Amino acid sequence: MDTADTFGRWLRSLASGLEQDVDQLKALLTDPVKPGSVQVLPYVGYRNATALRVSGRVIEHQAPLSSAEGVLDKLRAMWTIYNSREVGGITVRCEADGVSATCVSDEEGYFAFDLAIDRPLPPRALWEHVTLSPPGLEPHLPLNVPVLAPGTDDHWGIISDIDDTVMETGATDFAANWRRIILEQPAERLAVPGAADLYRLIARDHAAPTRPFFYVSSSPWNLYGFLTQFMELNRIPHGPMFLKDLGIDAGKFIDAGHKGHKLDAVRTILRFYPEHRFLLMGDNGQQDVEIYAQVVSEFPQRIGAVFIRDVSGECGTGAKAAHLAEMARLGVQTYCAASFADGVSILRALDIDNPVEATRASGEGAAVAAGTEAG
């Protein structure tokens, strides 16, 4: 082990200890959480034929985002989201498919269920439900939590980034990005032009999509409600989200960076649904191209098409272009353009409604319209 690695481990250990000290100090300086102010925040779940996964977080009650008006109110609302008061040690019960299980929220309020079930997936993608409740915290009513059950008639699924893929963030513009983060509410955030229309076309039916959507982002779990509200307002198909726990412990902010978190999430989805082929959607502002190229190299038969929104002007040059070309060489349809506006042409170019085995058999991929919109 070299000196740099040893120093890095020591620094992470020190930072983790400081974080725990700060959390303990906050607990001492604030009033105890009252049972009536405890809020269970469920995250949309998903299942296959043998397992059902649903998770969430227990926090002190937060006011709805929609109630924030004016700069100070918005600053206060966003501060509350990022500085949420987590509640550990709360028992949560999950009831699904005749199975009942309990778990206890950890020190950061998180809880997760991974239930063994025995129920085939439906022919058409469905939203099923489980109930979550915190026993002993009456009068809390059971929560009906959506669980995605992908259909077996259509073996396409979609794995999508969020920032600058469906929601404008200006992640490559530091000042613009931070202004949006600290001030803008869900109703004020802009969808990427054409994104909602394209995603609805892919889903075939926004109200009851026939294709499952999964969203992978390095945004923190604190923003789950914010992102969900944004998608509802813009009629973007719903789906389970794989967000990030911001912290300093092993496997969190310092150890698991943007690339590691997203790559692990995509692998998890692919392994959970071995019968599905996926369309990957992202942008080239950060590391989506590199991540998707790695995924294609590991699962070449599982990825049918890749769409990259060009926010950096690098579709046709540099390392990102080389990654796109390599994916095409492996037989994966690729599309890189600055806009989603021509959704029908994009779908025609990606050919996602037809098998890609013919393309692979020819040994030729297709780097479609690199650097330009499809025409």
Coordinates of C-alpha atoms in Angstrom, one line a residue:
M1 CA 0.0 0.0 0.0
D2 CA 1.6 3.3 -1.1
T3 CA 1.8 6.5 1.0
A4 CA -0.9 8.3 -0.9
D5 CA -3.4 5.5 -0.3
T6 CA -2.5 5.3 3.4
F7 CA -3.0 9.0 3.8
G8 CA -6.3 8.9 1.9
R9 CA -7.6 6.2 4.2
W10 CA -6.4 8.2 7.3
L11 CA -8.1 11.3 6.0
R12 CA -11.4 9.6 5.3
S13 CA -11.3 8.0 8.8
L14 CA -10.6 11.4 10.4
A15 CA -13.4 13.1 8.3
S16 CA -15.9 10.3 9.2
G17 CA -15.1 10.7 12.9
L18 CA -15.6 14.5 12.7
E19 CA -18.9 14.0 10.9
Q20 CA -20.1 11.7 13.7
D21 CA -19.0 14.2 16.3
V22 CA -21.0 17.0 14.5
D23 CA -24.1 14.8 14.3
Q24 CA -23.8 14.0 18.0
L25 CA -23.4 17.7 18.8
K26 CA -26.5 18.6 16.8
A27 CA -28.4 16.0 18.7
L28 CA -27.4 17.5 22.0
L29 CA -28.2 21.1 20.9
T30 CA -31.6 20.4 19.4
D31 CA -34.9 19.3 21.1
P32 CA -35.8 15.6 20.9
V33 CA -38.0 14.7 18.0
K34 CA -41.6 14.4 19.1
P35 CA -43.5 11.2 17.9
G36 CA -46.1 13.3 16.2
S37 CA -43.5 15.1 14.1
V38 CA -41.9 11.9 12.7
Q39 CA -42.4 11.5 8.9
V40 CA -41.8 8.3 6.9
L41 CA -40.6 9.2 3.4
P42 CA -41.0 6.1 1.1
Y43 CA -39.1 5.7 -2.2
V44 CA -40.8 4.0 -5.2
G45 CA -39.9 0.3 -5.1
Y46 CA -39.4 -2.3 -7.8
R47 CA -39.7 -6.1 -8.1
N48 CA -39.0 -9.1 -10.3
A49 CA -40.5 -12.5 -9.9
T50 CA -38.5 -13.5 -6.8
A51 CA -37.6 -10.3 -5.0
L52 CA -39.3 -7.0 -4.0
R53 CA -37.2 -4.0 -3.0
V54 CA -38.6 -0.9 -1.3
S55 CA -36.8 1.7 0.9
G56 CA -37.2 5.1 2.4
R57 CA -36.1 7.4 5.2
V58 CA -37.5 8.6 8.5
I59 CA -37.1 12.3 9.2
E60 CA -38.6 15.1 11.2
H61 CA -41.6 16.5 9.3
Q62 CA -40.9 19.0 6.5
A63 CA -43.2 21.6 5.1
P64 CA -44.3 21.1 1.4
L65 CA -42.0 22.7 -1.1
S66 CA -45.0 24.4 -2.9
S67 CA -45.5 26.6 0.2
A68 CA -42.2 28.4 -0.3
E69 CA -42.6 31.9 -1.8
G70 CA -40.0 34.7 -2.0
V71 CA -36.3 34.4 -1.9
L72 CA -36.0 34.0 1.8
D73 CA -38.7 31.3 2.0
K74 CA -37.1 29.5 -0.9
L75 CA -33.7 29.6 0.7
R76 CA -35.2 28.3 4.0
A77 CA -37.1 25.5 2.2
M78 CA -34.0 24.3 0.3
W79 CA -31.9 24.5 3.5
T80 CA -34.5 22.4 5.3
I81 CA -34.2 19.8 2.6
Y82 CA -30.4 19.6 2.6
N83 CA -30.3 19.8 6.4
S84 CA -33.1 17.3 7.1
R85 CA -33.2 15.9 10.6
E86 CA -33.0 12.1 10.3
V87 CA -34.6 9.9 12.9
G88 CA -32.9 6.6 13.7
G89 CA -34.2 3.7 15.7
I90 CA -37.8 3.8 14.3
T91 CA -39.4 0.4 13.4
V92 CA -41.0 0.3 10.0
R93 CA -43.3 -2.5 8.8
C94 CA -43.7 -3.5 5.2
E95 CA -46.6 -5.6 4.0
A96 CA -46.6 -7.0 0.5
D97 CA -47.9 -10.1 -1.3
G98 CA -49.0 -11.6 2.0
V99 CA -45.5 -11.1 3.4
S100 CA -45.0 -8.9 6.5
A101 CA -41.5 -7.8 7.6
T102 CA -40.0 -5.1 9.8
C103 CA -36.8 -3.2 10.0
V104 CA -35.3 -0.4 12.0
S105 CA -34.2 2.9 10.5
D106 CA -30.4 3.5 10.9
E107 CA -28.7 6.5 12.4
E108 CA -29.3 8.5 9.2
G109 CA -33.0 7.5 9.0
Y110 CA -32.7 5.1 6.2
F111 CA -34.5 1.7 6.0
A112 CA -34.7 -0.9 3.2
F113 CA -36.6 -4.1 2.5
D114 CA -35.5 -6.8 0.2
L115 CA -38.3 -9.3 0.4
A116 CA -38.4 -12.8 -1.1
I117 CA -41.5 -13.3 -3.1
D118 CA -42.8 -15.9 -5.7
R119 CA -45.0 -14.1 -8.2
P120 CA -44.4 -13.9 -12.0
L121 CA -44.1 -10.5 -13.6
P122 CA -47.2 -9.4 -15.4
P123 CA -47.5 -9.3 -19.2
R124 CA -47.7 -5.5 -19.2
A125 CA -45.8 -3.2 -16.9
L126 CA -47.8 -2.4 -13.8
W127 CA -47.6 -0.2 -10.7
E128 CA -48.4 -2.4 -7.8
H129 CA -48.4 -1.3 -4.1
V130 CA -47.1 -2.3 -0.7
T131 CA -47.9 -0.6 2.6
L132 CA -45.4 0.9 5.0
S133 CA -46.3 1.9 8.5
P134 CA -44.4 2.8 11.7
P135 CA -45.9 0.7 14.5
G136 CA -46.1 2.5 17.8
L137 CA -46.2 5.9 16.2
E138 CA -50.0 6.2 15.9
P139 CA -51.9 8.0 14.5
H140 CA -49.6 7.5 11.5
L141 CA -51.7 5.8 8.8
P142 CA -50.2 3.1 6.5
L143 CA -48.6 4.5 3.4
N144 CA -49.4 3.0 0.0
V145 CA -46.1 2.8 -1.9
P146 CA -45.9 2.2 -5.6
V147 CA -43.8 -0.7 -6.7
L148 CA -42.8 -1.1 -10.4
A149 CA -43.4 -4.6 -11.9
P150 CA -41.9 -4.5 -15.5
G151 CA -43.9 -6.5 -18.1
T152 CA -42.8 -9.6 -19.9
D153 CA -44.4 -8.7 -23.3
D154 CA -42.0 -5.8 -23.9
H155 CA -38.4 -6.6 -22.9
W156 CA -37.2 -3.0 -23.3
G157 CA -36.4 -0.9 -20.2
I158 CA -34.9 2.6 -19.9
I159 CA -32.1 3.7 -17.6
S160 CA -31.8 7.5 -17.5
D161 CA -29.7 10.1 -15.9
I162 CA -31.5 13.2 -14.5
D163 CA -29.3 16.3 -14.4
D164 CA -29.0 17.9 -17.9
T165 CA -30.7 14.8 -19.4
V166 CA -34.3 15.5 -18.3
M167 CA -33.9 18.5 -16.0
E168 CA -31.8 21.5 -16.9
T169 CA -29.2 22.1 -14.2
G170 CA -26.3 23.8 -15.9
A171 CA -24.0 21.2 -14.2
T172 CA -21.2 22.5 -16.4
D173 CA -21.8 26.1 -15.3
F174 CA -20.9 26.4 -11.7
A175 CA -22.7 29.7 -10.9
A176 CA -25.9 28.7 -12.8
N177 CA -26.0 25.3 -11.2
W178 CA -25.7 26.6 -7.6
R179 CA -28.3 29.3 -8.2
R180 CA -30.7 26.6 -9.2
I181 CA -29.8 24.4 -6.3
I182 CA -30.4 27.0 -3.6
L183 CA -33.3 28.9 -5.0
E184 CA -35.4 27.3 -7.7
Q185 CA -38.5 25.2 -6.7
P186 CA -39.7 22.2 -8.7
A187 CA -42.2 24.3 -10.6
E188 CA -39.5 26.7 -11.6
R189 CA -37.0 24.1 -12.9
L190 CA -36.9 23.7 -16.6
A191 CA -37.1 20.3 -18.4
V192 CA -34.6 19.7 -21.1
P193 CA -36.4 20.7 -24.4
G194 CA -38.1 17.8 -25.9
A195 CA -37.2 15.4 -23.1
A196 CA -40.7 14.9 -21.7
D197 CA -42.2 14.3 -25.2
L198 CA -39.5 11.8 -26.1
Y199 CA -39.8 9.9 -22.8
R200 CA -43.6 9.7 -23.2
L201 CA -43.1 8.4 -26.8
I202 CA -40.7 5.7 -25.4
A203 CA -43.1 4.9 -22.6
R204 CA -46.0 4.7 -25.1
D205 CA -48.4 5.7 -22.4
H206 CA -47.5 8.2 -19.8
A207 CA -50.4 7.3 -17.4
A208 CA -49.6 3.6 -17.7
P209 CA -46.2 3.1 -19.3
T210 CA -45.6 -0.2 -21.1
R211 CA -41.9 0.2 -20.6
P212 CA -40.2 0.6 -17.2
F213 CA -38.1 3.6 -16.4
F214 CA -35.2 3.8 -13.9
Y215 CA -33.4 7.0 -13.0
V216 CA -29.8 7.0 -11.8
S217 CA -28.3 10.3 -10.5
S218 CA -25.6 11.5 -8.2
S219 CA -28.1 13.9 -6.6
P220 CA -28.6 13.2 -2.9
W221 CA -31.6 11.3 -1.5
N222 CA -32.6 14.6 0.2
L223 CA -33.8 15.7 -3.3
Y224 CA -36.1 12.7 -3.9
G225 CA -39.3 14.6 -3.2
F226 CA -38.1 17.6 -5.2
L227 CA -37.3 15.4 -8.2
T228 CA -40.5 13.5 -8.0
Q229 CA -42.5 16.7 -8.0
F230 CA -40.6 18.0 -10.9
M231 CA -41.3 14.9 -13.0
E232 CA -45.0 15.0 -12.1
L233 CA -45.3 18.6 -13.2
N234 CA -43.5 17.9 -16.5
R235 CA -45.4 14.6 -17.1
I236 CA -42.1 12.6 -17.3
P237 CA -42.7 8.9 -16.8
H238 CA -42.2 7.8 -13.2
G239 CA -39.7 5.2 -12.1
P240 CA -37.5 4.0 -9.2
M241 CA -34.7 6.4 -8.5
F242 CA -31.1 5.4 -7.5
L243 CA -29.8 8.5 -5.8
K244 CA -26.8 9.1 -3.5
D245 CA -26.3 9.2 0.2
L246 CA -24.1 12.2 0.9
G247 CA -21.7 11.5 3.7
I248 CA -18.0 10.8 4.5
D249 CA -18.3 7.1 5.6
A250 CA -16.9 4.4 3.3
G251 CA -19.1 4.0 0.3
K252 CA -20.5 7.5 0.4
F253 CA -19.5 10.9 -0.8
I254 CA -15.7 10.6 -0.8
D255 CA -15.2 6.9 -1.5
A256 CA -18.0 6.4 -4.0
G257 CA -17.8 9.2 -6.5
H258 CA -20.1 10.2 -9.3
K259 CA -18.9 7.4 -11.6
G260 CA -18.7 4.6 -9.1
H261 CA -22.3 5.3 -7.8
K262 CA -23.9 5.4 -11.2
L263 CA -22.0 2.4 -12.5
D264 CA -23.0 0.3 -9.5
A265 CA -26.6 1.4 -9.8
V266 CA -26.8 0.5 -13.5
R267 CA -25.2 -2.9 -12.8
T268 CA -27.8 -3.5 -10.1
I269 CA -30.7 -2.9 -12.5
L270 CA -29.2 -5.0 -15.2
R271 CA -28.6 -8.0 -12.9
F272 CA -32.1 -7.6 -11.3
Y273 CA -33.8 -7.8 -14.7
P274 CA -31.7 -10.3 -16.8
E275 CA -34.4 -10.8 -19.4
H276 CA -34.7 -7.1 -20.3
R277 CA -32.6 -5.1 -22.8
F278 CA -32.0 -1.5 -21.9
L279 CA -31.8 1.9 -23.5
L280 CA -29.3 4.1 -21.7
M281 CA -29.9 7.9 -21.7
G282 CA -27.6 10.6 -20.4
D283 CA -25.5 13.6 -21.4
N284 CA -21.8 14.3 -22.0
G285 CA -21.4 17.1 -19.5
Q286 CA -19.9 14.8 -16.9
Q287 CA -19.1 11.1 -17.0
D288 CA -22.2 9.4 -18.5
V289 CA -20.5 8.5 -21.7
E290 CA -17.6 6.8 -19.9
I291 CA -20.0 5.0 -17.5
Y292 CA -22.2 3.7 -20.3
A293 CA -19.2 2.6 -22.4
Q294 CA -18.1 0.5 -19.3
V295 CA -21.6 -0.9 -19.0
V296 CA -21.7 -1.8 -22.7
S297 CA -18.3 -3.6 -22.4
E298 CA -19.6 -5.6 -19.5
F299 CA -23.1 -6.3 -20.8
P300 CA -22.8 -6.1 -24.6
Q301 CA -25.9 -8.2 -25.2
R302 CA -28.0 -6.3 -22.7
I303 CA -27.7 -2.7 -24.1
G304 CA -29.7 -2.1 -27.3
A305 CA -29.2 1.7 -27.7
V306 CA -27.5 4.7 -26.1
F307 CA -28.7 8.3 -26.4
I308 CA -26.3 11.1 -25.2
R309 CA -27.5 14.7 -25.0
D310 CA -24.6 16.9 -26.2
V311 CA -24.1 19.7 -23.7
S312 CA -20.3 20.1 -24.3
G313 CA -20.0 20.0 -28.0
E314 CA -17.8 16.9 -27.9
C315 CA -19.9 14.4 -29.7
G316 CA -17.5 14.2 -32.7
T317 CA -14.1 14.7 -31.0
G318 CA -12.0 13.6 -28.1
A319 CA -12.3 10.7 -25.6
K320 CA -16.1 10.9 -25.5
A321 CA -16.4 10.4 -29.2
A322 CA -14.0 7.5 -29.0
H323 CA -16.3 5.9 -26.3
L324 CA -19.3 6.4 -28.6
A325 CA -17.5 4.8 -31.5
E326 CA -16.5 1.8 -29.4
M327 CA -20.1 1.2 -28.3
A328 CA -21.2 1.4 -31.9
R329 CA -18.4 -1.1 -32.8
L330 CA -19.9 -3.5 -30.2
G331 CA -23.2 -3.4 -32.0
V332 CA -25.0 -0.8 -29.9
Q333 CA -27.0 1.9 -31.6
T334 CA -25.7 5.3 -30.4
Y335 CA -27.1 8.8 -30.9
C336 CA -25.5 12.1 -29.7
A337 CA -27.2 15.4 -30.3
A338 CA -27.8 18.7 -28.7
S339 CA -31.6 18.3 -28.5
F340 CA -34.4 15.9 -27.8
A341 CA -36.7 18.0 -30.0
D342 CA -36.9 15.5 -32.9
G343 CA -38.2 12.6 -30.8
V344 CA -39.8 10.6 -33.6
S345 CA -36.6 10.7 -35.6
I346 CA -34.6 9.7 -32.6
L347 CA -36.7 6.6 -32.0
R348 CA -36.5 5.8 -35.7
A349 CA -32.7 6.1 -35.6
L350 CA -32.4 4.0 -32.5
D351 CA -34.8 1.4 -33.9
I352 CA -35.7 0.3 -30.4
D353 CA -38.9 -1.4 -31.5
N354 CA -37.0 -3.9 -33.6
P355 CA -34.5 -6.6 -32.5
V356 CA -30.9 -5.5 -32.7
E357 CA -29.6 -9.0 -33.3
A358 CA -29.6 -8.3 -37.1
T359 CA -27.3 -5.3 -36.5
R360 CA -25.0 -7.4 -34.3
A361 CA -24.9 -10.2 -36.8
S362 CA -23.6 -7.8 -39.4
G363 CA -20.9 -6.8 -37.0
E364 CA -21.8 -3.1 -37.6
G365 CA -23.0 -0.7 -35.0
A366 CA -24.4 2.7 -35.8
A367 CA -23.1 6.0 -34.4
V368 CA -26.2 8.0 -35.4
A369 CA -26.0 11.7 -36.2
A370 CA -23.0 12.4 -33.9
G371 CA -23.0 16.1 -33.0
T372 CA -26.2 16.9 -34.8
E373 CA -29.9 16.5 -34.4
A374 CA -31.5 13.6 -36.2
G375 CA -33.2 14.7 -39.4

